[in-house]
Amino acid sequence: MKITVANTTGIFHRTAAARIVAQMCSNPRSVIGLSTGRTTGKIHEAVCRMHDEAAFDVSDITIFGLDEVTGVDREYFGACYKMLLTEVVEPLGISRDNYLMLPTQSDDFAAECRKFTDEIARRGGIDLLILGLGENGHLGFNQPGTPLGSGAKTDRMDERLDARIRRETNTPDDVALGGVTLGIRDIMHARRIIMVANGKNKTAMVKAMLEGPVSPDCPASVLQLHPNCEFIFDKDAAAAINIDQLQKI
Ligand code: GLP
């Protein structure tokens, strides 16, 4: 396991961003999966800054989102489609043909999941996948209890996120919200993974992910088994880890 611990939040964001930029430069046809949320927003900002400073070619890079909120309009600012569009796709000038997302609304999510994973496979599979860590150990919208061999699918969202989205979008209680996500099996097929977590709210779950048993109770624990996964933390998120081989930067 390669674990990198950044001494400050700024170094944390720039280190993760540098990995994404290095992937784009070393293979200009890379297929890169990104996650949304509080952790990755500033990482994406740093990627765009690096692109402004040293304009590398991204015309053949494919960007896709790991997961999506369901039951909302995709133009809602909290939809993953809209977040990645404004944080990465538009600032870098990635063409819409090279931006793949699961839909927020569909009558047949199973078919949409197949279409999405088929298109990723058609482009050669995932070269780099950036993952955030849910406070309850979720990966994408694979909530605790998800079988570790599962493919792309819909899942529930946690109560806090559900309440926040309802508030922000005025969604009434009788409209169901949820998530649609690459499955754990799809995640494990990525050639390279970088898991990023920062802040004190992630300390306990980082420890469970790395030192606990590999179990559906903590979907992120499956990353212990991936042959090419790097973990990048800030020092707060890494505070409880008892592993010797930490690279401190
Ligand atoms: C969210 C998203 C994930 C994200 C994770 C961490 O619910 N579905 O894709 O990686 O949870 O989010 P945050 O960085 O805001 O803690």
Tab-separated table of C-alpha atoms and ligand atoms in Angstrom:
chain	number	residue	atom	x	y	z
A	1	MET	CA	0.000	0.000	0.000
A	2	LYS	CA	1.355	3.430	-0.852
A	3	ILE	CA	0.206	6.034	1.660
A	4	THR	CA	1.139	9.695	1.273
A	5	VAL	CA	0.425	12.085	4.134
A	6	ALA	CA	0.469	15.811	3.386
A	7	ASN	CA	1.450	18.189	6.153
A	8	THR	CA	-1.019	20.907	5.129
A	9	THR	CA	-4.357	20.995	3.334
A	10	GLY	CA	-2.781	22.991	0.504
A	11	ILE	CA	-0.092	20.330	-0.068
A	12	PHE	CA	-2.823	17.662	0.095
A	13	HIS	CA	-4.837	19.306	-2.705
A	14	ARG	CA	-1.794	20.029	-4.876
A	15	THR	CA	-0.354	16.514	-4.459
A	16	ALA	CA	-3.577	14.864	-5.598
A	17	ALA	CA	-3.894	17.389	-8.449
A	18	ALA	CA	-0.318	16.677	-9.577
A	19	ARG	CA	-1.156	12.956	-9.875
A	20	ILE	CA	-4.097	13.766	-12.186
A	21	VAL	CA	-2.007	16.153	-14.290
A	22	ALA	CA	0.842	13.604	-14.536
A	23	GLN	CA	-1.661	10.989	-15.763
A	24	MET	CA	-3.000	13.401	-18.410
A	25	CYS	CA	0.516	14.237	-19.610
A	26	SER	CA	1.894	10.688	-19.638
A	27	ASN	CA	-1.095	9.345	-21.594
A	28	PRO	CA	-3.011	12.077	-23.482
A	29	ARG	CA	-5.777	9.528	-24.266
A	30	SER	CA	-6.364	8.653	-20.601
A	31	VAL	CA	-9.793	7.708	-19.287
A	32	ILE	CA	-10.028	9.375	-15.880
A	33	GLY	CA	-12.817	8.973	-13.327
A	34	LEU	CA	-13.419	11.765	-10.822
A	35	SER	CA	-15.456	12.086	-7.630
A	36	THR	CA	-17.343	15.113	-6.377
A	37	GLY	CA	-17.707	16.585	-2.906
A	38	ARG	CA	-15.925	18.765	-0.390
A	39	THR	CA	-12.627	16.890	-0.730
A	40	THR	CA	-12.196	16.969	-4.474
A	41	GLY	CA	-13.434	20.496	-5.329
A	42	LYS	CA	-10.121	22.133	-4.373
A	43	ILE	CA	-8.165	19.330	-6.070
A	44	HIS	CA	-9.998	20.098	-9.297
A	45	GLU	CA	-9.270	23.797	-8.815
A	46	ALA	CA	-5.552	22.989	-8.526
A	47	VAL	CA	-5.669	20.840	-11.702
A	48	CYS	CA	-7.167	23.803	-13.604
A	49	ARG	CA	-4.532	26.161	-12.183
A	50	MET	CA	-1.752	23.805	-13.324
A	51	HIS	CA	-3.374	23.666	-16.758
A	52	ASP	CA	-3.482	27.476	-16.928
A	53	GLU	CA	0.197	27.651	-16.026
A	54	ALA	CA	1.442	24.925	-18.388
A	55	ALA	CA	-1.138	24.267	-21.069
A	56	PHE	CA	-0.903	20.522	-21.705
A	57	ASP	CA	-3.143	18.864	-24.294
A	58	VAL	CA	-6.411	17.469	-22.913
A	59	SER	CA	-8.264	17.170	-26.232
A	60	ASP	CA	-8.273	13.348	-26.123
A	61	ILE	CA	-8.738	12.923	-22.368
A	62	THR	CA	-12.009	11.287	-21.293
A	63	ILE	CA	-13.452	12.481	-17.979
A	64	PHE	CA	-16.261	10.600	-16.283
A	65	GLY	CA	-17.999	10.859	-12.929
A	66	LEU	CA	-17.921	7.944	-10.509
A	67	ASP	CA	-21.507	8.480	-9.405
A	68	GLU	CA	-24.556	10.729	-9.662
A	69	VAL	CA	-27.471	11.915	-7.559
A	70	THR	CA	-30.846	10.642	-8.809
A	71	GLY	CA	-34.240	12.364	-8.673
A	72	VAL	CA	-32.922	15.899	-9.338
A	73	ASP	CA	-32.368	17.969	-12.472
A	74	ARG	CA	-28.769	17.535	-13.657
A	75	GLU	CA	-28.428	21.323	-13.867
A	76	TYR	CA	-28.912	21.540	-10.072
A	77	PHE	CA	-25.587	22.830	-8.670
A	78	GLY	CA	-25.317	19.813	-6.334
A	79	ALA	CA	-25.682	17.258	-9.165
A	80	CYS	CA	-22.346	15.563	-9.938
A	81	TYR	CA	-22.845	16.363	-13.654
A	82	LYS	CA	-23.031	20.093	-12.924
A	83	MET	CA	-20.173	20.022	-10.398
A	84	LEU	CA	-17.686	18.263	-12.679
A	85	LEU	CA	-18.834	20.406	-15.597
A	86	THR	CA	-18.059	23.654	-13.775
A	87	GLU	CA	-15.046	22.419	-11.792
A	88	VAL	CA	-13.170	20.536	-14.543
A	89	VAL	CA	-14.799	20.040	-17.942
A	90	GLU	CA	-15.491	23.679	-18.853
A	91	PRO	CA	-12.321	25.197	-17.373
A	92	LEU	CA	-10.093	22.629	-19.128
A	93	GLY	CA	-12.091	22.773	-22.366
A	94	ILE	CA	-12.840	19.029	-22.432
A	95	SER	CA	-15.296	18.341	-25.276
A	96	ARG	CA	-18.787	17.115	-24.323
A	97	ASP	CA	-18.130	13.912	-26.324
A	98	ASN	CA	-15.351	13.138	-23.880
A	99	TYR	CA	-17.441	13.809	-20.765
A	100	LEU	CA	-19.384	10.755	-19.565
A	101	MET	CA	-21.919	10.799	-16.751
A	102	LEU	CA	-24.671	8.586	-15.452
A	103	PRO	CA	-28.069	10.344	-15.724
A	104	THR	CA	-29.897	11.929	-12.794
A	105	GLN	CA	-33.294	10.809	-14.185
A	106	SER	CA	-34.213	7.620	-16.040
A	107	ASP	CA	-36.966	5.018	-16.380
A	108	ASP	CA	-34.296	2.338	-16.724
A	109	PHE	CA	-31.211	2.926	-14.612
A	110	ALA	CA	-30.005	-0.667	-15.145
A	111	ALA	CA	-29.791	-0.004	-18.912
A	112	GLU	CA	-28.069	3.358	-18.285
A	113	CYS	CA	-25.501	1.644	-16.048
A	114	ARG	CA	-24.762	-0.923	-18.785
A	115	LYS	CA	-24.431	1.837	-21.406
A	116	PHE	CA	-22.069	3.792	-19.135
A	117	THR	CA	-19.780	0.878	-18.268
A	118	ASP	CA	-19.792	-0.319	-21.910
A	119	GLU	CA	-18.691	3.134	-23.096
A	120	ILE	CA	-15.873	3.237	-20.539
A	121	ALA	CA	-14.776	-0.239	-21.703
A	122	ARG	CA	-14.985	0.842	-25.371
A	123	ARG	CA	-12.549	3.652	-24.564
A	124	GLY	CA	-10.093	1.148	-23.093
A	125	GLY	CA	-11.164	1.011	-19.447
A	126	ILE	CA	-10.246	3.225	-16.509
A	127	ASP	CA	-6.645	4.492	-16.432
A	128	LEU	CA	-7.031	6.498	-13.225
A	129	LEU	CA	-9.899	6.689	-10.751
A	130	ILE	CA	-9.972	9.307	-7.990
A	131	LEU	CA	-12.092	8.241	-5.033
A	132	GLY	CA	-13.338	10.190	-2.029
A	133	LEU	CA	-14.215	8.497	1.261
A	134	GLY	CA	-17.727	8.637	2.699
A	135	GLU	CA	-17.929	9.334	6.429
A	136	ASN	CA	-19.679	5.962	6.727
A	137	GLY	CA	-17.100	4.230	4.498
A	138	HIS	CA	-19.058	4.460	1.263
A	139	LEU	CA	-17.374	4.519	-2.143
A	140	GLY	CA	-19.360	6.512	-4.685
A	141	PHE	CA	-22.935	5.591	-3.748
A	142	ASN	CA	-21.966	2.068	-2.683
A	143	GLN	CA	-23.305	2.275	0.847
A	144	PRO	CA	-22.317	-0.070	3.703
A	145	GLY	CA	-23.833	-3.502	3.062
A	146	THR	CA	-23.111	-3.409	-0.691
A	147	PRO	CA	-21.750	-6.797	-1.815
A	148	LEU	CA	-18.091	-6.318	-2.777
A	149	GLY	CA	-18.610	-7.970	-6.180
A	150	SER	CA	-21.460	-5.693	-7.266
A	151	GLY	CA	-21.588	-3.849	-10.593
A	152	ALA	CA	-22.950	-0.373	-11.423
A	153	LYS	CA	-26.307	0.227	-9.751
A	154	THR	CA	-28.600	2.585	-7.885
A	155	ASP	CA	-28.430	2.871	-4.105
A	156	ARG	CA	-29.906	4.949	-1.298
A	157	MET	CA	-28.229	8.111	-0.092
A	158	ASP	CA	-27.498	8.812	3.520
A	159	GLU	CA	-30.066	10.807	5.492
A	160	ARG	CA	-27.970	13.950	5.841
A	161	LEU	CA	-27.317	14.260	2.108
A	162	ASP	CA	-30.981	13.470	1.368
A	163	ALA	CA	-32.146	16.257	3.712
A	164	ARG	CA	-29.645	18.765	2.289
A	165	ILE	CA	-30.633	18.122	-1.336
A	166	ARG	CA	-34.356	18.334	-0.508
A	167	ARG	CA	-33.742	21.677	1.164
A	168	GLU	CA	-31.666	23.074	-1.700
A	169	THR	CA	-33.982	21.875	-4.464
A	170	ASN	CA	-37.356	22.131	-2.687
A	171	THR	CA	-37.928	18.463	-3.483
A	172	PRO	CA	-41.090	17.225	-1.706
A	173	ASP	CA	-40.942	14.137	0.544
A	174	ASP	CA	-42.916	11.969	-1.883
A	175	VAL	CA	-40.223	12.281	-4.599
A	176	ALA	CA	-37.528	9.663	-4.086
A	177	LEU	CA	-33.872	10.749	-4.135
A	178	GLY	CA	-30.989	8.335	-4.412
A	179	GLY	CA	-27.678	7.677	-6.077
A	180	VAL	CA	-26.439	5.778	-9.118
A	181	THR	CA	-22.850	4.616	-9.102
A	182	LEU	CA	-20.139	2.475	-10.594
A	183	GLY	CA	-20.095	-0.743	-8.595
A	184	ILE	CA	-17.278	-1.980	-6.402
A	185	ARG	CA	-16.357	-4.522	-9.079
A	186	ASP	CA	-16.047	-1.703	-11.674
A	187	ILE	CA	-13.949	0.328	-9.241
A	188	MET	CA	-11.617	-2.621	-8.626
A	189	HIS	CA	-11.106	-2.994	-12.407
A	190	ALA	CA	-9.520	0.482	-12.650
A	191	ARG	CA	-5.842	0.149	-13.563
A	192	ARG	CA	-4.910	2.764	-11.003
A	193	ILE	CA	-6.775	4.273	-8.059
A	194	ILE	CA	-6.057	7.255	-5.851
A	195	MET	CA	-8.151	7.515	-2.696
A	196	VAL	CA	-8.179	10.993	-1.147
A	197	ALA	CA	-9.412	11.993	2.310
A	198	ASN	CA	-8.821	14.988	4.520
A	199	GLY	CA	-10.097	16.433	7.778
A	200	LYS	CA	-10.895	15.150	11.269
A	201	ASN	CA	-14.321	13.866	10.170
A	202	LYS	CA	-12.515	11.152	8.163
A	203	THR	CA	-9.947	10.007	10.803
A	204	ALA	CA	-11.929	7.019	12.130
A	205	MET	CA	-13.043	5.840	8.704
A	206	VAL	CA	-9.504	6.070	7.264
A	207	LYS	CA	-8.347	3.749	10.064
A	208	ALA	CA	-11.238	1.328	9.453
A	209	MET	CA	-10.573	1.359	5.699
A	210	LEU	CA	-6.854	0.523	6.062
A	211	GLU	CA	-6.633	-1.501	9.258
A	212	GLY	CA	-10.066	-3.071	9.600
A	213	PRO	CA	-11.234	-6.264	7.908
A	214	VAL	CA	-12.141	-6.137	4.216
A	215	SER	CA	-15.911	-6.150	4.578
A	216	PRO	CA	-19.133	-4.785	3.040
A	217	ASP	CA	-19.596	-2.932	6.363
A	218	CYS	CA	-16.907	-0.548	5.099
A	219	PRO	CA	-16.980	-0.655	1.272
A	220	ALA	CA	-13.750	1.397	1.074
A	221	SER	CA	-11.870	-1.424	2.864
A	222	VAL	CA	-11.876	-3.325	-0.447
A	223	LEU	CA	-9.122	-0.952	-1.611
A	224	GLN	CA	-6.688	-2.907	0.596
A	225	LEU	CA	-6.896	-5.556	-2.136
A	226	HIS	CA	-6.272	-3.309	-5.164
A	227	PRO	CA	-2.789	-3.841	-6.671
A	228	ASN	CA	-2.250	-0.200	-7.661
A	229	CYS	CA	-3.976	2.084	-5.177
A	230	GLU	CA	-2.361	5.111	-3.562
A	231	PHE	CA	-3.913	6.755	-0.519
A	232	ILE	CA	-3.382	10.505	-0.113
A	233	PHE	CA	-4.411	12.056	3.214
A	234	ASP	CA	-3.827	15.214	5.148
A	235	LYS	CA	-2.418	14.753	8.629
A	236	ASP	CA	-5.828	14.993	10.330
A	237	ALA	CA	-7.336	12.185	8.255
A	238	ALA	CA	-4.183	10.068	8.796
A	239	ALA	CA	-3.975	10.786	12.557
A	240	ALA	CA	-5.100	7.332	13.778
A	241	ILE	CA	-3.255	5.093	11.297
A	242	ASN	CA	-0.789	2.626	12.823
A	243	ILE	CA	1.041	1.769	9.630
A	244	ASP	CA	4.843	2.296	9.391
A	245	GLN	CA	5.367	2.914	5.687
A	246	LEU	CA	3.852	6.403	5.444
A	247	GLN	CA	5.424	8.825	3.029
A	248	LYS	CA	5.228	12.214	4.743
A	249	ILE	CA	5.406	15.307	2.556
B	1	GLP	C1	-20.249	11.699	-1.554
B	1	GLP	C2	-20.077	11.199	-3.007
B	1	GLP	C3	-18.760	10.496	-3.203
B	1	GLP	C4	-17.706	11.297	-2.476
B	1	GLP	C5	-17.896	11.116	-0.994
B	1	GLP	C6	-17.062	12.034	-0.112
B	1	GLP	O1	-21.485	11.329	-1.044
B	1	GLP	N1	-21.166	10.351	-3.450
B	1	GLP	O2	-18.446	10.364	-4.575
B	1	GLP	O3	-16.428	10.852	-2.838
B	1	GLP	O4	-19.268	11.188	-0.646
B	1	GLP	O5	-17.583	13.334	-0.098
B	1	GLP	P1	-16.877	14.521	0.666
B	1	GLP	O6	-15.561	14.747	0.001
B	1	GLP	O7	-17.792	15.691	0.505
B	1	GLP	O8	-16.701	14.111	2.086
